[in-house]
mmCIF file of C-alpha atoms in Angstrom:
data_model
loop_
_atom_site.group_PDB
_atom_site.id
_atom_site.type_symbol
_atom_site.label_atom_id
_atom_site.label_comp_id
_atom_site.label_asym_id
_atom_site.label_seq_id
_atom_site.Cartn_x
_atom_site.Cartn_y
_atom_site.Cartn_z
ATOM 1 C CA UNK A 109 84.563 73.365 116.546
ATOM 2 C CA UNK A 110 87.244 76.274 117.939
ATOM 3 C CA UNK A 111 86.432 77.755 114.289
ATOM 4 C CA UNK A 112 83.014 78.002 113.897
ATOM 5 C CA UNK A 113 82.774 79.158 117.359
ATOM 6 C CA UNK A 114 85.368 82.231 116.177
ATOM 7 C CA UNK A 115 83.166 82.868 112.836
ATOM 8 C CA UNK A 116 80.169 83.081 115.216
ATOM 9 C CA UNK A 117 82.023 84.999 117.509
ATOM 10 C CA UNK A 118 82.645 87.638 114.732
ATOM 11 C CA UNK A 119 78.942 87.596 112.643
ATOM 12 C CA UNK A 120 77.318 88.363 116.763
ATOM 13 C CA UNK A 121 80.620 91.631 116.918
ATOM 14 C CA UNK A 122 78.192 94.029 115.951
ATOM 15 C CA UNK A 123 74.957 92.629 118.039
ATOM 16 C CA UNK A 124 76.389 92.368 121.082
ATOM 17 C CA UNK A 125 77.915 96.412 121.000
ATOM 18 C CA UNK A 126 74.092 97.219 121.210
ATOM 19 C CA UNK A 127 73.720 95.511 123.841
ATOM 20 C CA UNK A 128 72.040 97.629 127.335
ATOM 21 C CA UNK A 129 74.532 99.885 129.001
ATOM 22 C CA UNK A 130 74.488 97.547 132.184
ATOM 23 C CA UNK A 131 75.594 94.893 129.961
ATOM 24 C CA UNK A 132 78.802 97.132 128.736
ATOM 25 C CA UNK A 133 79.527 98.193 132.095
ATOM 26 C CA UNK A 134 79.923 94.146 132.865
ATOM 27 C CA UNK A 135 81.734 93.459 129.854
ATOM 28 C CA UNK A 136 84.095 96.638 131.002
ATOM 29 C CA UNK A 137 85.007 94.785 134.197
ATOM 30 C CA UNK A 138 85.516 91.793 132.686
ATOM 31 C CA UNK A 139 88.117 93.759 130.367
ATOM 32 C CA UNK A 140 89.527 95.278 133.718
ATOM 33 C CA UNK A 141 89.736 91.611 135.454
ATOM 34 C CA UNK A 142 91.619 89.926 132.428
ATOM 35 C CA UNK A 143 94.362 93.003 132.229
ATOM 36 C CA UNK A 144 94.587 91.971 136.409
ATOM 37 C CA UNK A 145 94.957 88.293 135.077
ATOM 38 C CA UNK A 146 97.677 89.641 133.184
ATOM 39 C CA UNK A 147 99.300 91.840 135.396
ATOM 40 C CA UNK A 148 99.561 88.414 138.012
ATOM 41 C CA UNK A 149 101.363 86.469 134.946
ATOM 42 C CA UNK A 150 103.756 89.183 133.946
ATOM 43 C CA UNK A 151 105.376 88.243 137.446
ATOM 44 C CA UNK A 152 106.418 85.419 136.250
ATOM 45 C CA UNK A 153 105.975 85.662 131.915
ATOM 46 C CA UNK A 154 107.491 82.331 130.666
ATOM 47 C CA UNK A 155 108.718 84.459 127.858
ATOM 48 C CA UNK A 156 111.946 84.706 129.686
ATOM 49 C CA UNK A 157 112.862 80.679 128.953
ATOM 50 C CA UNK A 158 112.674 81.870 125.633
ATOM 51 C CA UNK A 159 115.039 84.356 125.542
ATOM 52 C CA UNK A 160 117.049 82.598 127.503
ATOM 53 C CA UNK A 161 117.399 79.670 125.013
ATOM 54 C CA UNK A 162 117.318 82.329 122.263
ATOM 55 C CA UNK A 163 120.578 84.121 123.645
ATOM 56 C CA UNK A 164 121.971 80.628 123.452
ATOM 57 C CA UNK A 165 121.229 79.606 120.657
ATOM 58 C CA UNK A 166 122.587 83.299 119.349
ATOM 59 C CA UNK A 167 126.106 82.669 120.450
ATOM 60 C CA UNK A 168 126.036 78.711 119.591
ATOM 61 C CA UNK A 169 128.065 77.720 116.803
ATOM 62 C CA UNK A 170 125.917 75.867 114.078
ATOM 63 C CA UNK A 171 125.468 74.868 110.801
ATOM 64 C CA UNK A 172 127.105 73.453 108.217
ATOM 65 C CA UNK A 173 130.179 76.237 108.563
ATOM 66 C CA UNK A 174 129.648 76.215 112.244
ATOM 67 C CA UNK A 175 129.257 79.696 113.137
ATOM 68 C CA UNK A 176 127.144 81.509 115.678
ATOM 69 C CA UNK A 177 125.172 84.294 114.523
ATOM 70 C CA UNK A 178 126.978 87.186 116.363
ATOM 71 C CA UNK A 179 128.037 88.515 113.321
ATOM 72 C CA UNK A 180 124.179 88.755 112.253
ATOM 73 C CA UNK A 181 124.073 92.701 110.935
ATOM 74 C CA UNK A 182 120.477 93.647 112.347
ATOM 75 C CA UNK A 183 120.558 97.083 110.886
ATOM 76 C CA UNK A 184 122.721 98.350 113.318
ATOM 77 C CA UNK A 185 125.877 97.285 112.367
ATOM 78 C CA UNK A 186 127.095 93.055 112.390
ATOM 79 C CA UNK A 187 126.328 92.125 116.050
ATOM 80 C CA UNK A 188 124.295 95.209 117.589
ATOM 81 C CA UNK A 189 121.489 93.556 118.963
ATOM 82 C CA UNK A 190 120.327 96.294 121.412
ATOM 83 C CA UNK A 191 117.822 98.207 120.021
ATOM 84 C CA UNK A 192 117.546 96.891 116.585
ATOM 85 C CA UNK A 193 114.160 95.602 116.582
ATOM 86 C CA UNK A 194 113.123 99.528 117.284
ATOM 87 C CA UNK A 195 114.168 99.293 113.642
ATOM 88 C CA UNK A 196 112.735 97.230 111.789
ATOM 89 C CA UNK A 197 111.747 96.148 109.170
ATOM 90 C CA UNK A 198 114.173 97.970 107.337
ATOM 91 C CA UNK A 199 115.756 98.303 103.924
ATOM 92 C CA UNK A 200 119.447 95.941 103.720
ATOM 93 C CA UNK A 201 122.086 96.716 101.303
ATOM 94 C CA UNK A 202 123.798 93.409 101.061
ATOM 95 C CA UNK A 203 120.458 91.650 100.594
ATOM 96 C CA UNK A 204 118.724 94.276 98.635
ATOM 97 C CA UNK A 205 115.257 93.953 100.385
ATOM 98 C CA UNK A 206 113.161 94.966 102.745
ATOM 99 C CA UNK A 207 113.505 92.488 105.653
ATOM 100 C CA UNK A 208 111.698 92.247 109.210
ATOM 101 C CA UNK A 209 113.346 90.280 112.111
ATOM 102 C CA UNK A 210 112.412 87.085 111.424
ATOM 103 C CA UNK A 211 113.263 87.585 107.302
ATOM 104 C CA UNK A 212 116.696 88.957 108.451
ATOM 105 C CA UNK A 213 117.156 86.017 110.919
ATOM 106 C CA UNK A 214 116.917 83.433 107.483
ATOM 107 C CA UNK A 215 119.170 85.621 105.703
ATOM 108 C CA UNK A 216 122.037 85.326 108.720
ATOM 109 C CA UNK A 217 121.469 81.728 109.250
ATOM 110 C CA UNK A 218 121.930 80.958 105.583
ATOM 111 C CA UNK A 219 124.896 83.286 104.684
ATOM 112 C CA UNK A 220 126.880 82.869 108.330
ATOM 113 C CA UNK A 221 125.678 79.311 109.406
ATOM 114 C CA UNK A 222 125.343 77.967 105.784
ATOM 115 C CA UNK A 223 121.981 76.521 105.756
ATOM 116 C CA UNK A 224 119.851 76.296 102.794
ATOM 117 C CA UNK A 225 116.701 78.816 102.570
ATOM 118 C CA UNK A 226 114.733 75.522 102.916
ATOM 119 C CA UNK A 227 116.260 74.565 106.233
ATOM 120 C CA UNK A 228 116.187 78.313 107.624
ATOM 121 C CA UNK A 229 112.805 78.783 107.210
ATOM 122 C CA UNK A 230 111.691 75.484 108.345
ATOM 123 C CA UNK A 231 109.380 75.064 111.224
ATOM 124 C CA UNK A 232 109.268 78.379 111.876
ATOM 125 C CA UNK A 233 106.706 78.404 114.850
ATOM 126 C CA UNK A 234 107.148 76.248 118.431
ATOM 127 C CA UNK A 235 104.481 73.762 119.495
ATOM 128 C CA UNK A 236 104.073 71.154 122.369
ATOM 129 C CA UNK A 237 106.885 68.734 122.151
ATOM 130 C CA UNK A 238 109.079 70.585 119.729
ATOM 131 C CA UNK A 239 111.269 73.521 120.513
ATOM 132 C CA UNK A 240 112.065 75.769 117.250
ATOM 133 C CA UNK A 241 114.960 77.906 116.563
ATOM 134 C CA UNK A 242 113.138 81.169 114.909
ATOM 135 C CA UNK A 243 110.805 81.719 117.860
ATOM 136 C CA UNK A 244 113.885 81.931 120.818
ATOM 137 C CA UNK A 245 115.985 84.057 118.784
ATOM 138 C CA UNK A 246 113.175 86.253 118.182
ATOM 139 C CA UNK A 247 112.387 86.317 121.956
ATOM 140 C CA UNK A 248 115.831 86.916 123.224
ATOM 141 C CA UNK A 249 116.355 89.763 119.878
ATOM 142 C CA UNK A 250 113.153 91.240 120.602
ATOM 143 C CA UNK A 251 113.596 91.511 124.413
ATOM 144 C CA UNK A 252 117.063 93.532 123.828
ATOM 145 C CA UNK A 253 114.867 96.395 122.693
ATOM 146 C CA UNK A 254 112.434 96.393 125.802
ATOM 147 C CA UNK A 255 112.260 100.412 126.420
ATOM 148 C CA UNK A 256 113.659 101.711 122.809
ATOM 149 C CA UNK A 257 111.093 104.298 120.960
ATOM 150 C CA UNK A 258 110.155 102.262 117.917
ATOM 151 C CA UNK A 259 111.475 104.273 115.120
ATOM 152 C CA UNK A 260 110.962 102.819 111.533
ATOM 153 C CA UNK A 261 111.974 104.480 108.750
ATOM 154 C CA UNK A 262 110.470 104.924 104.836
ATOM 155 C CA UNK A 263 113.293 106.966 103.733
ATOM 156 C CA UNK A 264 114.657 103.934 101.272
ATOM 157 C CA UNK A 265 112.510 103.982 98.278
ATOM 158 C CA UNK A 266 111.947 99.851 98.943
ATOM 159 C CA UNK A 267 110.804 101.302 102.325
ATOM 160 C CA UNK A 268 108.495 103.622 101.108
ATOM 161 C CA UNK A 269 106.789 100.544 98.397
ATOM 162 C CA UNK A 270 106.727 97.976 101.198
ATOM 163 C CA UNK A 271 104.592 100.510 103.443
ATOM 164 C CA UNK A 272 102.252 101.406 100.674
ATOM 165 C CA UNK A 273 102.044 97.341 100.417
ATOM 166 C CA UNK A 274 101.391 96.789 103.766
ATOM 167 C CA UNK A 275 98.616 98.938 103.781
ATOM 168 C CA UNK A 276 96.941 97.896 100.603
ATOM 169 C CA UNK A 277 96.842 94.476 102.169
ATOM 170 C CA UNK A 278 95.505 95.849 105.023
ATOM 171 C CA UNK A 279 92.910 97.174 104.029
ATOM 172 C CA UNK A 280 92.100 94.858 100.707
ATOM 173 C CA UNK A 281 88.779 92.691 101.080
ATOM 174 C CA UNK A 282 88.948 88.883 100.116
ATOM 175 C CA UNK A 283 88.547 85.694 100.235
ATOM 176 C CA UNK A 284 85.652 83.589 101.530
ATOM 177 C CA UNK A 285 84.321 85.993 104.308
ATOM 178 C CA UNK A 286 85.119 89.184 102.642
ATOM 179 C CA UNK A 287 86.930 90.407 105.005
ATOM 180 C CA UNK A 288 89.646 92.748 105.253
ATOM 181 C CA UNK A 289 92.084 93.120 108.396
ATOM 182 C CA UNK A 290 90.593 96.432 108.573
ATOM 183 C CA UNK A 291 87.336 94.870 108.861
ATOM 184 C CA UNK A 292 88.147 93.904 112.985
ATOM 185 C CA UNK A 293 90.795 96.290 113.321
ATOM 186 C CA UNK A 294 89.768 99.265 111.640
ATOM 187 C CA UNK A 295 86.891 99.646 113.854
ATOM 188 C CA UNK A 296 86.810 100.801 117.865
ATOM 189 C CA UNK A 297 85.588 98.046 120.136
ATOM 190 C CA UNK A 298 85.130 94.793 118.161
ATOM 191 C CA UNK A 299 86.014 91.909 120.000
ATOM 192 C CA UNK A 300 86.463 88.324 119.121
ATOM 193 C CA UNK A 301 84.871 86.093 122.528
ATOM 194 C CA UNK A 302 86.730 88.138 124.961
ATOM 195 C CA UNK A 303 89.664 89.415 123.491
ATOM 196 C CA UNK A 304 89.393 93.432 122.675
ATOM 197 C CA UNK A 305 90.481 94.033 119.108
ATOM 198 C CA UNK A 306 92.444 97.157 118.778
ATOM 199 C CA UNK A 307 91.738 99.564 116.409
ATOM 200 C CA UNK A 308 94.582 99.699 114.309
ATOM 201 C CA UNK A 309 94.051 102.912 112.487
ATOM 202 C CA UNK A 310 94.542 104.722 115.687
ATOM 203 C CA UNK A 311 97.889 105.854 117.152
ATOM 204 C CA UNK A 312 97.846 104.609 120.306
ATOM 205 C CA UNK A 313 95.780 101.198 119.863
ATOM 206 C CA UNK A 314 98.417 100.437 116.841
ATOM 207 C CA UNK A 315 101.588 101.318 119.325
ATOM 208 C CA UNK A 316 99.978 99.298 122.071
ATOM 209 C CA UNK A 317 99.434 96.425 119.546
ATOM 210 C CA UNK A 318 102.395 96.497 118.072
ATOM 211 C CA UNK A 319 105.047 96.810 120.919
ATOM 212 C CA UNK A 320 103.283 93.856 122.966
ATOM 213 C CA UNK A 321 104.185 91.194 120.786
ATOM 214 C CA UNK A 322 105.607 89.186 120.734
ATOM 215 C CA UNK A 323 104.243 87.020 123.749
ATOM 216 C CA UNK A 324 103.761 83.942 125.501
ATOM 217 C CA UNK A 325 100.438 82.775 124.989
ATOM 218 C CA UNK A 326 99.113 81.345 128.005
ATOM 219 C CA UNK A 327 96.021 79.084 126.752
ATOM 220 C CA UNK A 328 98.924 77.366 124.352
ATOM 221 C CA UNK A 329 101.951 78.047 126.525
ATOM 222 C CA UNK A 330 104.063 78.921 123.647
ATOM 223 C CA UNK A 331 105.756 82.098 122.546
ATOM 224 C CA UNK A 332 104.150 83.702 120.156
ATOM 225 C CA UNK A 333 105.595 85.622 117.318
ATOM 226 C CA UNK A 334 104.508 88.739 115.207
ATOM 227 C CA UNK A 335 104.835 86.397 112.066
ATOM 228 C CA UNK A 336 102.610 83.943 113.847
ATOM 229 C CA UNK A 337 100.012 86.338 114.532
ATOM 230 C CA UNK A 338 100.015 87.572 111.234
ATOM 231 C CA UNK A 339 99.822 83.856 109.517
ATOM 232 C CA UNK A 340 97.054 83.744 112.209
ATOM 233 C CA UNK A 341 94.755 86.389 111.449
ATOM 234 C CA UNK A 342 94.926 85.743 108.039
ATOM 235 C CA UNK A 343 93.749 82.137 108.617
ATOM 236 C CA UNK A 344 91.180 83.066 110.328
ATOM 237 C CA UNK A 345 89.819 85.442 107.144
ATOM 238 C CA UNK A 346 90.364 82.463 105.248
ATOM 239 C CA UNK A 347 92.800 84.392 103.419
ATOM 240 C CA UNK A 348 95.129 82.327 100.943
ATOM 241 C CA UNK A 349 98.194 81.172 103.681
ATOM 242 C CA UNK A 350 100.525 83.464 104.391
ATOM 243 C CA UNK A 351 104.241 82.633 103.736
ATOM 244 C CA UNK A 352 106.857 82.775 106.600
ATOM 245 C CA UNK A 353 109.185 85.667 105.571
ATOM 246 C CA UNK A 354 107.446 86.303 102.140
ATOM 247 C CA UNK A 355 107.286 89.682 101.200
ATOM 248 C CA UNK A 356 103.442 90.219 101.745
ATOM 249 C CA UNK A 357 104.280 89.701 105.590
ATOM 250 C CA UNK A 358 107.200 91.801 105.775
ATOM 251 C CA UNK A 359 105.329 94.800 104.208
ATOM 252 C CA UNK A 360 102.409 93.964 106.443
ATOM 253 C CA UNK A 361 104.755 94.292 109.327
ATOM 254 C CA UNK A 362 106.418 97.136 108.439
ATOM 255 C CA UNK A 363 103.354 98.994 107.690
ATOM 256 C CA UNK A 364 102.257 98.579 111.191
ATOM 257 C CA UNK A 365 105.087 98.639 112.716
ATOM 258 C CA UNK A 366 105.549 102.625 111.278
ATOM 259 C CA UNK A 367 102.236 102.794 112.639
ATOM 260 C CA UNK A 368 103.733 102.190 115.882
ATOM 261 C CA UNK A 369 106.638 105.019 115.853
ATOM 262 C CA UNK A 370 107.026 107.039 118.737
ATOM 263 C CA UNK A 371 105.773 104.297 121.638
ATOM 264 C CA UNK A 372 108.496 102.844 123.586
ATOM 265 C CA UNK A 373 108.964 99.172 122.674
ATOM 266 C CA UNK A 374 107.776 96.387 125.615
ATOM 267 C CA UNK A 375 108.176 92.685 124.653
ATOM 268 C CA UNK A 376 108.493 90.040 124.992
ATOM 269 C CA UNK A 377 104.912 90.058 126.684
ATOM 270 C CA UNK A 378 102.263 87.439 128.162
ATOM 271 C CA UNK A 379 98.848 87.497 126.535
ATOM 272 C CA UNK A 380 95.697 85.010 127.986
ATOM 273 C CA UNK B 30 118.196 67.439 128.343
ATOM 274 C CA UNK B 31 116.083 70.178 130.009
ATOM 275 C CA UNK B 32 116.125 73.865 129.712
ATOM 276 C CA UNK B 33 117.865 75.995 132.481
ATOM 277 C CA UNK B 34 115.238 77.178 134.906
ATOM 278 C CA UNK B 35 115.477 81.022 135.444
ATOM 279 C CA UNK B 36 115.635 81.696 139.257
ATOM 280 C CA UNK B 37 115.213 84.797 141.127
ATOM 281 C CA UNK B 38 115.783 85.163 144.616
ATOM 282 C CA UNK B 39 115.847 88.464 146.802
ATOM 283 C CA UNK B 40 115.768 89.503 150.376
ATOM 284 C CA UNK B 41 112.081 90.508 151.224
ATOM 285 C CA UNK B 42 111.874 92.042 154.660
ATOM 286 C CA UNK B 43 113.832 89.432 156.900
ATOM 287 C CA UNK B 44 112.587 86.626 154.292
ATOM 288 C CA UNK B 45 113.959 85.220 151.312
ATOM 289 C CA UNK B 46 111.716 85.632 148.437
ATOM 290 C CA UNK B 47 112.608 83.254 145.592
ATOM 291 C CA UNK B 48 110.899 83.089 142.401
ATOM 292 C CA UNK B 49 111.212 79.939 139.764
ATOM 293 C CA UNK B 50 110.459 79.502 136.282
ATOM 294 C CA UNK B 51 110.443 75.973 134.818
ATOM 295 C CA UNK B 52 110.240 74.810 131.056
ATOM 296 C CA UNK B 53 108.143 71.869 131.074
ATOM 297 C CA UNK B 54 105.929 70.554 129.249
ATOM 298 C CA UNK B 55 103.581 68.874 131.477
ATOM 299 C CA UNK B 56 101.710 66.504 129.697
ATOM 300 C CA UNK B 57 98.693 65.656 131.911
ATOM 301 C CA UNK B 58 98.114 62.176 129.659
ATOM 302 C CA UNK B 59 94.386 62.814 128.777
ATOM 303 C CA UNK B 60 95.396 64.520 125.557
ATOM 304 C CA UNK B 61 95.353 63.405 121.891
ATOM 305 C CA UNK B 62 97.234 63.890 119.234
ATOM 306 C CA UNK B 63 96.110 64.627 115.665
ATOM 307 C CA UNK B 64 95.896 60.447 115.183
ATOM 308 C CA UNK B 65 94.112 60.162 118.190
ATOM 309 C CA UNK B 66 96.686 58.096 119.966
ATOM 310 C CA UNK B 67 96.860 59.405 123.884
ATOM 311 C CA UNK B 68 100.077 61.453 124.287
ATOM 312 C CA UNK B 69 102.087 59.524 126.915
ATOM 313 C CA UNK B 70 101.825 61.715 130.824
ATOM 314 C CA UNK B 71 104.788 63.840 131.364
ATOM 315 C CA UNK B 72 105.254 65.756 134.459
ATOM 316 C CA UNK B 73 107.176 67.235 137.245
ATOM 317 C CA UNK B 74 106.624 65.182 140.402
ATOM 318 C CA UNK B 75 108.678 66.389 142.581
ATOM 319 C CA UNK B 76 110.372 69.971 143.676
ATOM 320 C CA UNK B 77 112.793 70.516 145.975
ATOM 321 C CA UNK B 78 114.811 74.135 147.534
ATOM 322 C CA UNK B 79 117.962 73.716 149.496
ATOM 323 C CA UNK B 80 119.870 76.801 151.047
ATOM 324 C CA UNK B 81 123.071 75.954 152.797
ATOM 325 C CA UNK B 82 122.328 71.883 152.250
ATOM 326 C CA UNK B 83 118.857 72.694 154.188
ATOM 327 C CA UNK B 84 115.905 71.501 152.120
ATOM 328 C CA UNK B 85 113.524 74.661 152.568
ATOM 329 C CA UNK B 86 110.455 73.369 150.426
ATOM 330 C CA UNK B 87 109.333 70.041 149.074
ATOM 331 C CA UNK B 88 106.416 69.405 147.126
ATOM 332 C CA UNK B 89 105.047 66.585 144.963
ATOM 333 C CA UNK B 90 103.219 67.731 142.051
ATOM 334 C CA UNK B 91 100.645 66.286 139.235
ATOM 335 C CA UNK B 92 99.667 66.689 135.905
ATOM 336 C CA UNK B 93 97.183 69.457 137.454
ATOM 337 C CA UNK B 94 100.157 72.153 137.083
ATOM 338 C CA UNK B 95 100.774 73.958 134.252
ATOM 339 C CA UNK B 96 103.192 74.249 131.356
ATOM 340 C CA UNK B 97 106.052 76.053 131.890
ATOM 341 C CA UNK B 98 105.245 76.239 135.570
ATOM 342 C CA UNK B 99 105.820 79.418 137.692
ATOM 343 C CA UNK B 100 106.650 79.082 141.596
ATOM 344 C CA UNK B 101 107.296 81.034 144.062
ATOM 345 C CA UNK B 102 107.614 81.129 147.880
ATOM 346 C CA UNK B 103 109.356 82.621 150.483
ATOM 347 C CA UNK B 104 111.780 81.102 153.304
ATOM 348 C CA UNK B 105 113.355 82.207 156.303
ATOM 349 C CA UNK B 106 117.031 82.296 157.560
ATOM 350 C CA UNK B 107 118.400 83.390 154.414
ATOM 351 C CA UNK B 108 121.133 86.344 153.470
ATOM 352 C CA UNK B 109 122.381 88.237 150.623
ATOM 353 C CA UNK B 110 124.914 86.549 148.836
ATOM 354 C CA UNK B 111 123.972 82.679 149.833
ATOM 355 C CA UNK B 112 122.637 80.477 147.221
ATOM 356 C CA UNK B 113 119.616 79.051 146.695
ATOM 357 C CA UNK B 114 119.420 75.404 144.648
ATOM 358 C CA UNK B 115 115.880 74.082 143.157
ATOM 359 C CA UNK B 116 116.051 70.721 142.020
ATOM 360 C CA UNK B 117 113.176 68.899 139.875
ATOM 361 C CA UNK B 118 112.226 65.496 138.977
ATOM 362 C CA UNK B 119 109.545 64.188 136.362
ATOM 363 C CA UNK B 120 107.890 60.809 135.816
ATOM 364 C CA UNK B 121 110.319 60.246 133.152
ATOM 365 C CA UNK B 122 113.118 60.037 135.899
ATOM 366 C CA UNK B 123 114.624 63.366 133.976
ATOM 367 C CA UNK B 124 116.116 65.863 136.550
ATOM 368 C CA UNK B 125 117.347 69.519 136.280
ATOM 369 C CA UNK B 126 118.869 71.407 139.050
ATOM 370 C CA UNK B 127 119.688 75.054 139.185
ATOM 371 C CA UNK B 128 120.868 77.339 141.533
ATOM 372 C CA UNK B 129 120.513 81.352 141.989
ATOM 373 C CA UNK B 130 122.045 83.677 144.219
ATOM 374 C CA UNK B 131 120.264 85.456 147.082
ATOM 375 C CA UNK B 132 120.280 89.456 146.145
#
């Protein structure tokens, strides 16, 4: 029901921009009341109890060698936490790929902790009733950066690949719907319901995208991550599912994430 | 067992201002799952602040409240430096206390 109601949504995008300018003007304040709706949760942004079990959870021994993951090399050096996440997705040596947070996360939980790539990248996203391991750490990793400039690189060749990647997919038409991410976010003021779409080929709409995730989603009162709101979108273009930590998504990510360079990073956030 | 709450509490004028953030669930018992089997109500019921032994708020609470509830109020006859404890209690009998220092 939810989805037909979103494919709707998106066909009546166009239509409803050419709309009266009274109508805009009440659509504008409706804009202006949600960011006050926002500005009332941020008091309190349950985003915190993540990164709170996430910092945990960072220095809890576990696994089958039963080690914490303080020696987790972020970019920075093994352990650096503070403003890593500035930095990624970046090229690593020891792995020999391009990884984003979450990616690097797997690789430290299965070379410190032991797990296999199967357990590491299982259940990768919270719900209702079950608590998840990726989506704290990324909360408490993520909120260590709050206030660094975002500053990704391409120097590394494998850089420079995964950001022509990530925008190829970006901007590549498919599936079902024929639709391309650029297709909502390539465009100034498309909305889906009431949620402003930024434009992500701008500067400042990309930076503003970018550095508010991720977030605690209020209507499902989970934190949400930038993994999960890529697997999202592309569900909802009926694009083929997108793999946790597959390549595709860390090229996507660090595509926009470059996009992003130069804003000063502000996450963990709270969305509607 | 339940996730630490994350308390703040500061002096506001000659008030205590003290703000709480719970992780709960709060399963209101009208929902389904995928099966269509009810999922079983699970909520806080009761909240309680103390400051110096003194209960300074009580309230009973539904399934009406959110997840991962936010609350805050403010109390008088408190300093800098005193502690603050907020206690709470679902319909599962589960109980989490935590306590924050007055800055």
């Amino acid at each position: 029901m939810n989805r037909t109601w979103e494919t709707a949504a998106r066909a009546a995008c166009a239509a409803l921009f050419l709309s009266t300018a009274g109508a805009v003007a009440q659509e504008r304040t409706a804009v202006e009341e949600i960011e006050r709706y926002r500005q009332a949760l941020a008091d309190g942004n349950p985003a915190e109890l993540w990164e709170a079990r996430g910092e945990g959870l960072w220095k809890q021994k576990a696994g089958p060698k039963n080690a914490s993951l303080e020696q987790c090399d972020l970019g920075l050096g093994p352990g650096v936490v503070k403003g890593a996440y500035a930095e990624l997705p970046r090229f690593f040596a020891d792995t020999g790929k391009v990884e984003d947070l979450e990616s690097r996360l797997v690789t430290c939980r299965m070379t410190l902790q032991g797990l296999t790539a199967a357990e590491a990248r299982k259940d990768p996203f919270g719900s209702t009733g079950k608590k998840v391991v990726n989506d704290a750490l990324v909360a408490f990793i993520t909120s260590e950066s709050r206030g660094y400039v975002m500053n990704v690189k391409t120097a590394h060749p494998k850089e420079a690949e995964a950001f022509e990647i990530g925008k190829k997919i970006f901007f590549h038409r498919g599936g079902p719907y024929d639709f391309a991410c650029a297709t909502c976010h390539g465009v100034d003021n498309i909305r889906i319901r009431l949620q402003d779409l930024p434009n992500l080929t701008k500067k400042g709409d990309a930076q503003r995208a970018y550095t508010s995730w991720p977030a605690y989603r209020v209507s499902q009162g989970e934190l949400r991550t930038f993994q999960w709101r890529l697997e999202d979108c592309f569900r909802q273009q009926r694009f083929p599912h997108l793999e946790f930590t597959s390549e595709a998504s860390v090229a996507l990510t660090l595509f926009l994430a470059k996009n992003a360079n130069g804003a000063p990073y502000n996450a963990p956030a709270i969305k509607r | 067992m339940a996730d630490p709450m994350k308390i703040r509490a500061s002096m506001s004028g000659d008030k205590v201002e003290v703000k709480v953030l719970m992780s709960h669930d709060m399963e209101t018992g009208q929902r389904k799952n995928s099966k269509g089997e009810t999922v079983p109500a699970h909520f806080i019921q009761h909240v309680s602040a103390t400051h110096n032994g003194k209960v300074v708020l009580s309230a009973q609470w539904g399934p009406a409240v959110s997840k991962n509830p936010f609350l805050s109020f403010k109390f008088a006859g408190g300093k800098a430096g005193e502690k603050v404890q907020i206690t709470w209690t679902d319909n599962k009998g589960e109980k989490r206390s935590d306590e924050a220092t007055i800055s």
